[in-house]
Amino acid sequence: MQSTHTANPSVSRLCPSLLSSWSPRSLAACWAALALAGCAAAPPHRPDAVKTPPPASAPPATTSTPAQDAAAATGSPTAGVDHAAGFAAWRDAFSAQALQAGIQPRTVREVLGQAQWQPRVVELDRAQPEFTRTPWAYLDSAVSPQRIAQGQAKLAEHSATLEAAAARYGVPATVITAIWGMESNYGSNFGTFRTVDALSTLAYEGLRRAWAQAELLSALRIVDQGDIAADRMLGSWAGAMGHTQFLPSVFLAYAVDADGDGHRDIWGSIPDVTASTAHFLARSGWQAGEPWGVEVQLPASFDHARADPSVRQTTAQWDAEGVRGIDGQALPTLASASIVTPAGARGPAFLVGGNFRVILRYNNSVNYALGVALLARQIGGGGPVVAAWPRDLAPLSRQQLQELQEALNRKGFAAGTPDGVMGPATRAALRGYQRSIGVVADGYPTVELLERLTARQ
């Protein structure tokens, strides 16, 4: 969905004032200059071409500005930088790229040309939480009694719409409702940033500029197609939009006009919101009639190093190892199931299948996917998690996690770059260390393990 053509560096010089003096004559002159520079225009985007997920392709070339060069030199997004001038210069240069990518001149002039620098977006992009959240703290908020009650009310209020989406795409209405609740608290908070402003700011000064530029082009295409006016295209600081927080590229690939008004509206049309969300899940591999998983009880001899999404086998194989449903009922039939223990050996365990992995396509976080799954279950009348969470375990700060990673690396357990983020490499390294000292290798970081790792160092 994004242009693979690399812009000619001379474009910004050939068209230095695309936005300040727009006219048919200046536009024609600009296109002539682009042609002389050897810049081939991308073919116009066709809405009916969006039938498969967008292919992987090279991101648009990024255009450095004096402001960005100064920020890189100082290591600060603000020190000594004239962002007003830098953003305007970047916007002029990127306008030429947008034209090459097939964005209509009017959209470039009236939408991209009116984009505003948003310093708050940069602050949020660079902010890092001091403490990581424990799984139970995350789920206490995500699956709160209030959110469950609101979800049940929304399910009743929009039952016909949700059931229509469920019947069309094979995704349960409770799951669609749960994602709606997780993403925007059922539409009460889907963000107040103009998407074009947010993505333009990130494309100019963000940490992932090439990604932001590609998403910005997708946002401009949405306006080109007439699905939504730019001033109504609202969302988060990171560019996620509407009730269920689609990125623009995801919107282009999966949004659905379910109410038949000729527009795909995930801001104001609940039929479009629910159908689009279900369509995304269906196209991501959702299997109709298959549960996401179930809470389980693990045998005393269970090797917790195998409690990992990458370890997959049939329900029958897990059953043969002594894994049982927490309530004594038979395990669901899943062809490719994993055990996940978000809080390590002391917390609840879950047997999860392919549909759980589909939820991860929405947000690649086990806590998020579990939040959606458990919220959906309780919206539908099911019960909460049975096993107790180890609430006595204190969360580690990002600095403490970084110290843990550094200590693991020093001891020869490859935890990767110390960044304060508990990823797969760090978890595998921690499991290796736990095995070396004869404790349960569940890969869950604790203050006790950190103190043991850093003792006498």
Coordinates of C-alpha atoms in Angstrom, one line a residue:
M1 CA 0.0 0.0 0.0
Q2 CA 3.0 2.3 0.0
S3 CA 5.1 3.5 -2.9
T4 CA 8.4 1.7 -3.4
H5 CA 9.8 4.5 -5.5
T6 CA 12.7 6.5 -4.0
A7 CA 12.2 10.2 -4.4
N8 CA 14.8 12.1 -6.3
P9 CA 16.8 14.4 -3.9
S10 CA 16.2 17.3 -6.2
V11 CA 12.4 17.3 -5.9
S12 CA 12.4 19.7 -3.0
R13 CA 14.5 22.1 -4.9
L14 CA 12.4 21.8 -8.1
C15 CA 9.2 22.5 -6.2
P16 CA 10.2 24.7 -3.3
S17 CA 6.8 26.2 -2.6
L18 CA 4.3 23.5 -3.4
L19 CA 1.9 24.8 -0.7
S20 CA 2.5 28.5 -0.7
S21 CA 1.6 29.4 -4.3
W22 CA -0.6 26.5 -5.6
S23 CA -2.2 27.0 -9.0
P24 CA -2.8 24.9 -12.1
R25 CA 0.2 26.5 -13.7
S26 CA 2.5 25.9 -10.8
L27 CA 1.2 22.4 -10.5
A28 CA 1.9 21.7 -14.2
A29 CA 5.3 23.2 -13.8
C30 CA 6.0 21.0 -10.8
W31 CA 5.0 17.8 -12.6
A32 CA 7.1 18.8 -15.6
A33 CA 10.1 19.3 -13.3
L34 CA 9.4 15.9 -11.7
A35 CA 9.4 14.3 -15.1
L36 CA 12.6 15.9 -16.1
A37 CA 14.2 14.7 -12.9
G38 CA 13.2 11.2 -13.7
C39 CA 10.6 10.8 -11.0
A40 CA 7.9 8.4 -12.2
A41 CA 4.5 8.9 -10.6
A42 CA 2.9 5.9 -8.9
P43 CA -0.4 4.7 -10.3
P44 CA -3.5 6.1 -8.7
H45 CA -4.8 4.1 -5.7
R46 CA -7.9 2.1 -6.5
P47 CA -10.2 1.2 -3.6
D48 CA -11.3 -2.0 -5.2
A49 CA -7.7 -3.2 -5.3
V50 CA -7.7 -3.6 -1.5
K51 CA -8.6 -7.3 -1.3
T52 CA -5.5 -8.7 0.4
P53 CA -3.2 -7.5 3.2
P54 CA -0.7 -4.9 1.9
P55 CA 2.5 -6.5 0.7
A56 CA 5.8 -5.8 2.4
S57 CA 7.7 -3.2 0.5
A58 CA 10.4 -0.7 1.0
P59 CA 9.3 2.4 3.0
P60 CA 9.3 5.8 1.3
A61 CA 12.6 7.6 1.5
T62 CA 12.9 9.9 4.5
T63 CA 13.9 13.5 4.0
S64 CA 16.2 15.1 6.5
T65 CA 15.9 18.7 7.4
P66 CA 18.2 21.0 9.3
A67 CA 16.0 20.7 12.3
Q68 CA 16.3 16.9 12.3
D69 CA 20.0 17.1 11.8
A70 CA 20.3 19.4 14.8
A71 CA 18.1 17.1 16.9
A72 CA 20.3 14.2 16.0
A73 CA 23.4 16.1 16.9
T74 CA 22.1 17.2 20.3
G75 CA 20.3 14.0 21.1
S76 CA 17.2 16.1 22.0
P77 CA 14.0 16.6 20.1
T78 CA 13.8 20.2 21.2
A79 CA 17.3 21.6 22.0
G80 CA 18.3 24.4 19.6
V81 CA 15.8 23.4 17.0
D82 CA 13.4 25.7 15.1
H83 CA 10.6 23.2 14.7
A84 CA 8.2 25.6 13.0
A85 CA 10.6 26.2 10.2
G86 CA 11.9 22.6 10.1
F87 CA 8.4 21.2 9.9
A88 CA 7.3 23.5 7.1
A89 CA 10.4 22.6 5.1
W90 CA 9.8 18.9 5.6
R91 CA 6.1 19.3 4.7
D92 CA 7.0 21.0 1.4
A93 CA 9.5 18.2 0.6
F94 CA 7.1 15.4 1.5
S95 CA 4.4 17.0 -0.5
A96 CA 6.3 16.0 -3.7
Q97 CA 6.6 12.5 -2.4
A98 CA 2.8 12.4 -1.8
L99 CA 2.2 13.5 -5.4
Q100 CA 4.5 10.9 -6.7
A101 CA 2.6 8.3 -4.6
G102 CA -0.6 9.2 -6.4
I103 CA -2.2 11.4 -3.8
Q104 CA -4.5 14.0 -5.4
P105 CA -3.1 17.5 -5.6
R106 CA -6.1 18.9 -3.8
T107 CA -5.6 16.5 -0.8
V108 CA -1.9 17.4 -0.7
R109 CA -2.7 21.1 -0.8
E110 CA -5.7 21.2 1.6
V111 CA -4.9 18.3 4.0
L112 CA -1.2 17.8 4.1
G113 CA -0.6 21.5 3.5
Q114 CA -2.6 22.3 6.6
A115 CA -0.8 19.7 8.8
Q116 CA 0.3 21.1 12.1
W117 CA 3.4 20.3 14.2
Q118 CA 2.3 18.7 17.5
P119 CA 5.1 18.8 20.2
R120 CA 2.9 16.7 22.5
V121 CA 3.1 13.8 20.0
V122 CA 6.9 13.8 20.1
E123 CA 6.8 13.9 23.9
L124 CA 4.5 10.8 24.0
D125 CA 6.6 9.1 21.3
R126 CA 9.7 9.4 23.4
A127 CA 8.2 8.8 26.8
Q128 CA 8.9 5.5 28.6
P129 CA 7.0 4.3 31.7
E130 CA 9.2 4.1 34.8
F131 CA 7.7 0.8 35.9
T132 CA 6.4 -2.2 33.9
R133 CA 2.9 -3.3 34.8
T134 CA 2.4 -6.7 36.3
P135 CA -0.1 -8.9 34.4
W136 CA -2.6 -8.7 37.3
A137 CA -2.5 -4.9 37.4
Y138 CA -3.0 -4.8 33.7
L139 CA -5.9 -7.1 33.8
D140 CA -7.5 -5.5 36.8
S141 CA -7.9 -2.4 34.6
A142 CA -8.6 -4.1 31.3
V143 CA -11.2 -6.5 32.7
S144 CA -12.7 -4.3 35.4
P145 CA -16.3 -4.9 36.6
Q146 CA -17.2 -1.5 35.0
R147 CA -15.8 -2.5 31.6
I148 CA -17.6 -5.9 31.8
A149 CA -20.9 -4.2 32.6
Q150 CA -20.4 -1.6 29.8
G151 CA -19.6 -4.4 27.4
Q152 CA -22.8 -6.3 28.3
A153 CA -24.8 -3.1 27.8
K154 CA -23.2 -2.5 24.4
L155 CA -23.7 -6.1 23.4
A156 CA -27.4 -5.7 24.2
E157 CA -27.8 -2.2 22.6
H158 CA -26.1 -3.3 19.3
S159 CA -27.0 -6.9 19.3
A160 CA -28.4 -7.0 15.8
T161 CA -25.3 -5.2 14.4
L162 CA -22.8 -7.3 16.3
E163 CA -24.5 -10.6 15.4
A164 CA -24.6 -9.6 11.8
A165 CA -20.8 -9.0 11.9
A166 CA -20.4 -12.3 13.7
A167 CA -22.4 -14.2 11.2
R168 CA -20.6 -12.7 8.2
Y169 CA -17.1 -13.2 9.5
G170 CA -17.3 -16.1 12.0
V171 CA -16.0 -14.0 14.9
P172 CA -18.1 -14.1 18.1
A173 CA -19.9 -10.9 19.0
T174 CA -18.4 -11.0 22.5
V175 CA -14.9 -10.9 21.0
I176 CA -15.7 -7.9 18.7
T177 CA -17.2 -6.1 21.7
A178 CA -14.2 -6.9 23.9
I179 CA -11.8 -5.4 21.4
W180 CA -14.0 -2.4 21.2
G181 CA -13.8 -2.0 24.9
M182 CA -10.1 -2.6 25.1
E183 CA -9.2 -0.2 22.3
S184 CA -11.4 2.9 23.1
N185 CA -13.5 2.0 26.1
Y186 CA -16.5 1.5 23.7
G187 CA -15.9 4.7 21.8
S188 CA -15.5 7.0 24.8
N189 CA -11.8 7.6 24.2
F190 CA -10.4 7.0 20.8
G191 CA -8.2 10.0 20.8
T192 CA -8.4 13.7 19.9
F193 CA -5.4 14.0 17.7
R194 CA -6.0 14.8 14.0
T195 CA -4.4 11.7 12.4
V196 CA -2.7 13.7 9.7
D197 CA -1.2 16.1 12.3
A198 CA 0.0 13.2 14.4
L199 CA 1.6 11.2 11.6
S200 CA 3.1 14.3 10.0
T201 CA 4.8 15.1 13.3
L202 CA 6.1 11.5 13.7
A203 CA 7.2 11.4 10.0
Y204 CA 9.2 14.6 10.6
E205 CA 10.6 14.0 14.1
G206 CA 9.5 10.6 15.4
L207 CA 11.5 7.5 16.3
R208 CA 10.1 5.6 13.3
R209 CA 10.0 8.1 10.5
A210 CA 9.8 5.7 7.6
W211 CA 6.9 3.9 9.1
A212 CA 5.1 7.1 9.9
Q213 CA 5.6 8.4 6.4
A214 CA 4.1 5.2 5.0
E215 CA 1.1 5.5 7.4
L216 CA 0.7 9.2 6.5
L217 CA 0.4 8.3 2.8
S218 CA -2.3 5.8 3.7
A219 CA -4.1 8.4 5.7
L220 CA -4.1 10.8 2.7
R221 CA -5.4 8.0 0.5
I222 CA -8.3 7.5 2.9
V223 CA -9.2 11.2 2.5
D224 CA -8.8 10.8 -1.3
Q225 CA -11.3 8.0 -1.4
G226 CA -13.9 10.1 0.5
D227 CA -14.4 7.8 3.4
I228 CA -13.8 10.5 6.0
A229 CA -13.0 14.2 6.0
A230 CA -9.6 15.0 7.4
D231 CA -10.9 17.0 10.3
R232 CA -13.0 14.0 11.4
M233 CA -10.1 11.6 11.1
L234 CA -9.2 11.5 14.8
G235 CA -7.3 9.0 16.9
S236 CA -4.3 8.5 19.1
W237 CA -1.0 10.3 19.1
A238 CA 0.5 7.2 17.3
G239 CA -1.9 7.3 14.4
A240 CA -4.4 4.6 15.5
M241 CA -7.9 5.7 14.5
G242 CA -11.5 5.4 15.5
H243 CA -13.5 3.1 17.8
T244 CA -11.2 0.1 17.4
Q245 CA -7.9 1.9 16.6
F246 CA -7.0 1.0 13.1
L247 CA -3.8 2.3 11.6
P248 CA -4.4 3.9 8.2
S249 CA -2.8 1.0 6.3
V250 CA -5.0 -1.4 8.2
F251 CA -8.0 0.7 7.4
L252 CA -7.2 0.5 3.7
A253 CA -6.9 -3.2 3.8
Y254 CA -9.7 -4.2 6.1
A255 CA -12.3 -1.5 6.7
V256 CA -15.8 -2.4 5.6
D257 CA -18.8 -0.3 4.5
A258 CA -21.4 -2.4 6.4
D259 CA -24.2 0.2 6.5
G260 CA -24.1 0.7 2.8
D261 CA -23.7 4.5 2.8
G262 CA -20.7 4.4 0.5
H263 CA -18.2 5.3 3.2
R264 CA -16.1 3.2 5.5
D265 CA -16.6 5.0 8.8
I266 CA -14.9 3.6 11.9
W267 CA -15.6 6.9 13.7
G268 CA -19.3 7.3 13.5
S269 CA -20.9 4.1 12.1
I270 CA -21.1 1.2 14.6
P271 CA -22.0 -1.3 11.8
D272 CA -18.8 -0.2 10.0
V273 CA -16.8 -0.5 13.2
T274 CA -17.9 -3.9 14.2
A275 CA -17.7 -5.4 10.6
S276 CA -14.3 -3.9 10.0
T277 CA -13.0 -5.4 13.3
A278 CA -14.4 -8.8 12.6
H279 CA -13.1 -8.6 9.0
F280 CA -9.6 -8.0 10.3
L281 CA -9.7 -10.9 12.7
A282 CA -11.2 -13.2 10.0
R283 CA -8.6 -12.3 7.5
S284 CA -5.9 -12.8 10.1
G285 CA -6.9 -16.4 10.5
W286 CA -9.8 -16.6 13.0
Q287 CA -11.3 -20.1 13.0
A288 CA -15.1 -19.9 13.5
G289 CA -16.4 -22.1 16.3
E290 CA -12.9 -22.6 17.9
P291 CA -12.3 -21.2 21.4
W292 CA -9.4 -19.0 22.1
G293 CA -8.3 -21.2 24.9
V294 CA -9.0 -22.1 28.5
E295 CA -7.5 -21.7 32.0
V296 CA -5.7 -24.9 33.0
Q297 CA -4.0 -26.6 36.0
L298 CA -0.5 -27.8 35.3
P299 CA 1.0 -31.0 36.8
A300 CA 3.6 -30.6 39.5
S301 CA 6.3 -32.0 37.2
F302 CA 5.6 -29.5 34.4
D303 CA 8.7 -27.9 32.8
H304 CA 7.9 -24.2 32.9
A305 CA 10.4 -23.5 30.2
R306 CA 7.8 -25.0 27.8
A307 CA 5.2 -22.5 28.8
D308 CA 5.9 -20.4 25.8
P309 CA 3.8 -19.3 22.7
S310 CA 6.5 -20.9 20.5
V311 CA 5.9 -24.4 21.9
R312 CA 2.8 -25.8 20.2
Q313 CA 1.2 -29.2 20.2
T314 CA -2.3 -30.8 20.2
T315 CA -4.6 -30.7 23.1
A316 CA -4.3 -34.5 23.3
Q317 CA -0.5 -34.2 23.8
W318 CA -0.9 -31.6 26.5
D319 CA -3.6 -33.8 28.2
A320 CA -1.1 -36.8 28.1
E321 CA 1.4 -34.6 30.0
G322 CA -1.2 -34.1 32.8
V323 CA -2.6 -30.6 31.8
R324 CA -6.2 -30.4 33.0
G325 CA -8.9 -27.8 32.8
I326 CA -9.0 -25.6 35.9
D327 CA -12.7 -26.6 36.5
G328 CA -12.2 -30.3 35.8
Q329 CA -13.9 -30.2 32.4
A330 CA -12.3 -31.6 29.3
L331 CA -9.8 -29.5 27.4
P332 CA -11.1 -27.9 24.1
T333 CA -9.9 -29.6 20.9
L334 CA -7.0 -27.4 19.6
A335 CA -4.7 -28.6 16.8
S336 CA -1.8 -26.2 17.8
A337 CA -2.0 -25.1 21.4
S338 CA 0.5 -23.5 23.7
I339 CA 0.7 -22.9 27.5
V340 CA 1.2 -19.4 28.7
T341 CA 1.9 -18.3 32.3
P342 CA 1.9 -14.5 32.3
A343 CA 3.0 -14.3 35.9
G344 CA 5.3 -17.3 35.9
A345 CA 5.0 -20.6 37.9
R346 CA 3.1 -19.0 40.8
G347 CA 0.3 -17.5 38.7
P348 CA -2.6 -18.8 36.5
A349 CA -1.9 -20.9 33.4
F350 CA -3.8 -20.9 30.1
L351 CA -3.9 -23.3 27.2
V352 CA -4.3 -21.1 24.1
G353 CA -4.8 -21.9 20.4
G354 CA -4.8 -20.3 17.0
N355 CA -7.5 -17.7 17.8
F356 CA -5.5 -16.4 20.7
R357 CA -2.6 -15.8 18.2
V358 CA -5.0 -14.0 15.9
I359 CA -5.8 -11.6 18.8
L360 CA -2.0 -11.1 19.1
R361 CA -2.1 -9.8 15.5
Y362 CA -4.2 -6.9 16.8
N363 CA -1.6 -6.1 19.5
N364 CA 1.4 -8.3 20.0
S365 CA 1.2 -8.6 23.8
V366 CA 0.2 -11.7 25.7
N367 CA -1.4 -9.5 28.4
Y368 CA -3.5 -7.6 25.8
A369 CA -4.6 -10.8 24.1
L370 CA -5.5 -12.3 27.5
G371 CA -7.4 -9.1 28.3
V372 CA -9.5 -9.4 25.2
A373 CA -10.1 -13.1 25.8
L374 CA -11.1 -12.8 29.4
L375 CA -13.2 -9.7 28.8
A376 CA -15.1 -11.4 26.0
R377 CA -15.7 -14.5 28.3
Q378 CA -17.1 -12.3 31.1
I379 CA -19.2 -10.1 28.7
G380 CA -20.7 -13.4 27.6
G381 CA -21.5 -14.5 31.2
G382 CA -18.4 -16.5 31.9
G383 CA -16.4 -16.3 35.1
P384 CA -13.1 -14.7 36.0
V385 CA -9.7 -16.2 36.4
V386 CA -9.8 -18.9 39.1
A387 CA -6.2 -19.3 40.1
A388 CA -4.7 -16.5 42.3
W389 CA -2.2 -14.0 41.0
P390 CA 1.1 -13.6 43.0
R391 CA 0.2 -10.1 44.1
D392 CA 3.0 -10.1 46.6
L393 CA 5.6 -9.8 43.8
A394 CA 6.7 -6.3 43.2
P395 CA 7.0 -5.0 39.7
L396 CA 10.5 -4.2 38.4
S397 CA 11.2 -0.8 37.0
R398 CA 12.7 -0.4 33.5
Q399 CA 16.0 0.5 35.1
Q400 CA 15.9 -2.7 37.2
L401 CA 15.0 -4.8 34.1
Q402 CA 18.0 -3.2 32.3
E403 CA 20.2 -4.1 35.3
L404 CA 18.9 -7.6 35.1
Q405 CA 19.7 -7.8 31.4
E406 CA 23.2 -6.5 31.9
A407 CA 23.8 -9.0 34.8
L408 CA 22.6 -11.9 32.6
N409 CA 24.9 -10.8 29.8
R410 CA 27.8 -10.6 32.2
K411 CA 27.2 -14.2 33.4
G412 CA 27.0 -15.5 29.8
F413 CA 23.3 -15.7 29.4
A414 CA 22.5 -13.8 26.1
A415 CA 19.7 -11.4 27.1
G416 CA 20.3 -9.1 24.1
T417 CA 20.7 -5.3 24.2
P418 CA 19.9 -4.0 27.7
D419 CA 16.8 -1.9 27.0
G420 CA 14.6 -2.5 30.0
V421 CA 12.0 -4.5 28.0
M422 CA 11.2 -8.1 28.9
G423 CA 11.3 -9.7 25.4
P424 CA 11.8 -13.3 24.3
A425 CA 15.6 -13.2 24.4
T426 CA 15.6 -11.8 28.0
R427 CA 13.1 -14.4 29.1
A428 CA 15.1 -17.2 27.6
A429 CA 18.3 -15.9 29.2
L430 CA 16.6 -15.7 32.6
R431 CA 15.3 -19.3 32.2
G432 CA 18.8 -20.4 31.5
Y433 CA 20.1 -18.7 34.7
Q434 CA 17.2 -20.1 36.7
R435 CA 18.1 -23.6 35.6
S436 CA 21.8 -23.0 36.5
I437 CA 20.8 -22.2 40.1
G438 CA 18.3 -25.0 40.4
V439 CA 15.0 -23.0 40.6
V440 CA 11.9 -23.3 38.5
A441 CA 12.8 -21.9 35.1
D442 CA 9.6 -19.9 34.4
G443 CA 11.5 -16.8 33.0
Y444 CA 9.5 -14.4 35.3
P445 CA 11.7 -11.5 36.6
T446 CA 11.5 -10.8 40.3
V447 CA 13.4 -8.5 42.7
E448 CA 14.8 -11.6 44.4
L449 CA 16.3 -12.9 41.1
L450 CA 17.8 -9.4 40.4
E451 CA 19.4 -9.3 43.8
R452 CA 20.8 -12.7 43.4
L453 CA 22.2 -11.9 39.9
T454 CA 23.8 -8.7 41.0
A455 CA 25.2 -9.9 44.4
R456 CA 29.0 -9.5 44.8
Q457 CA 29.4 -8.0 41.4

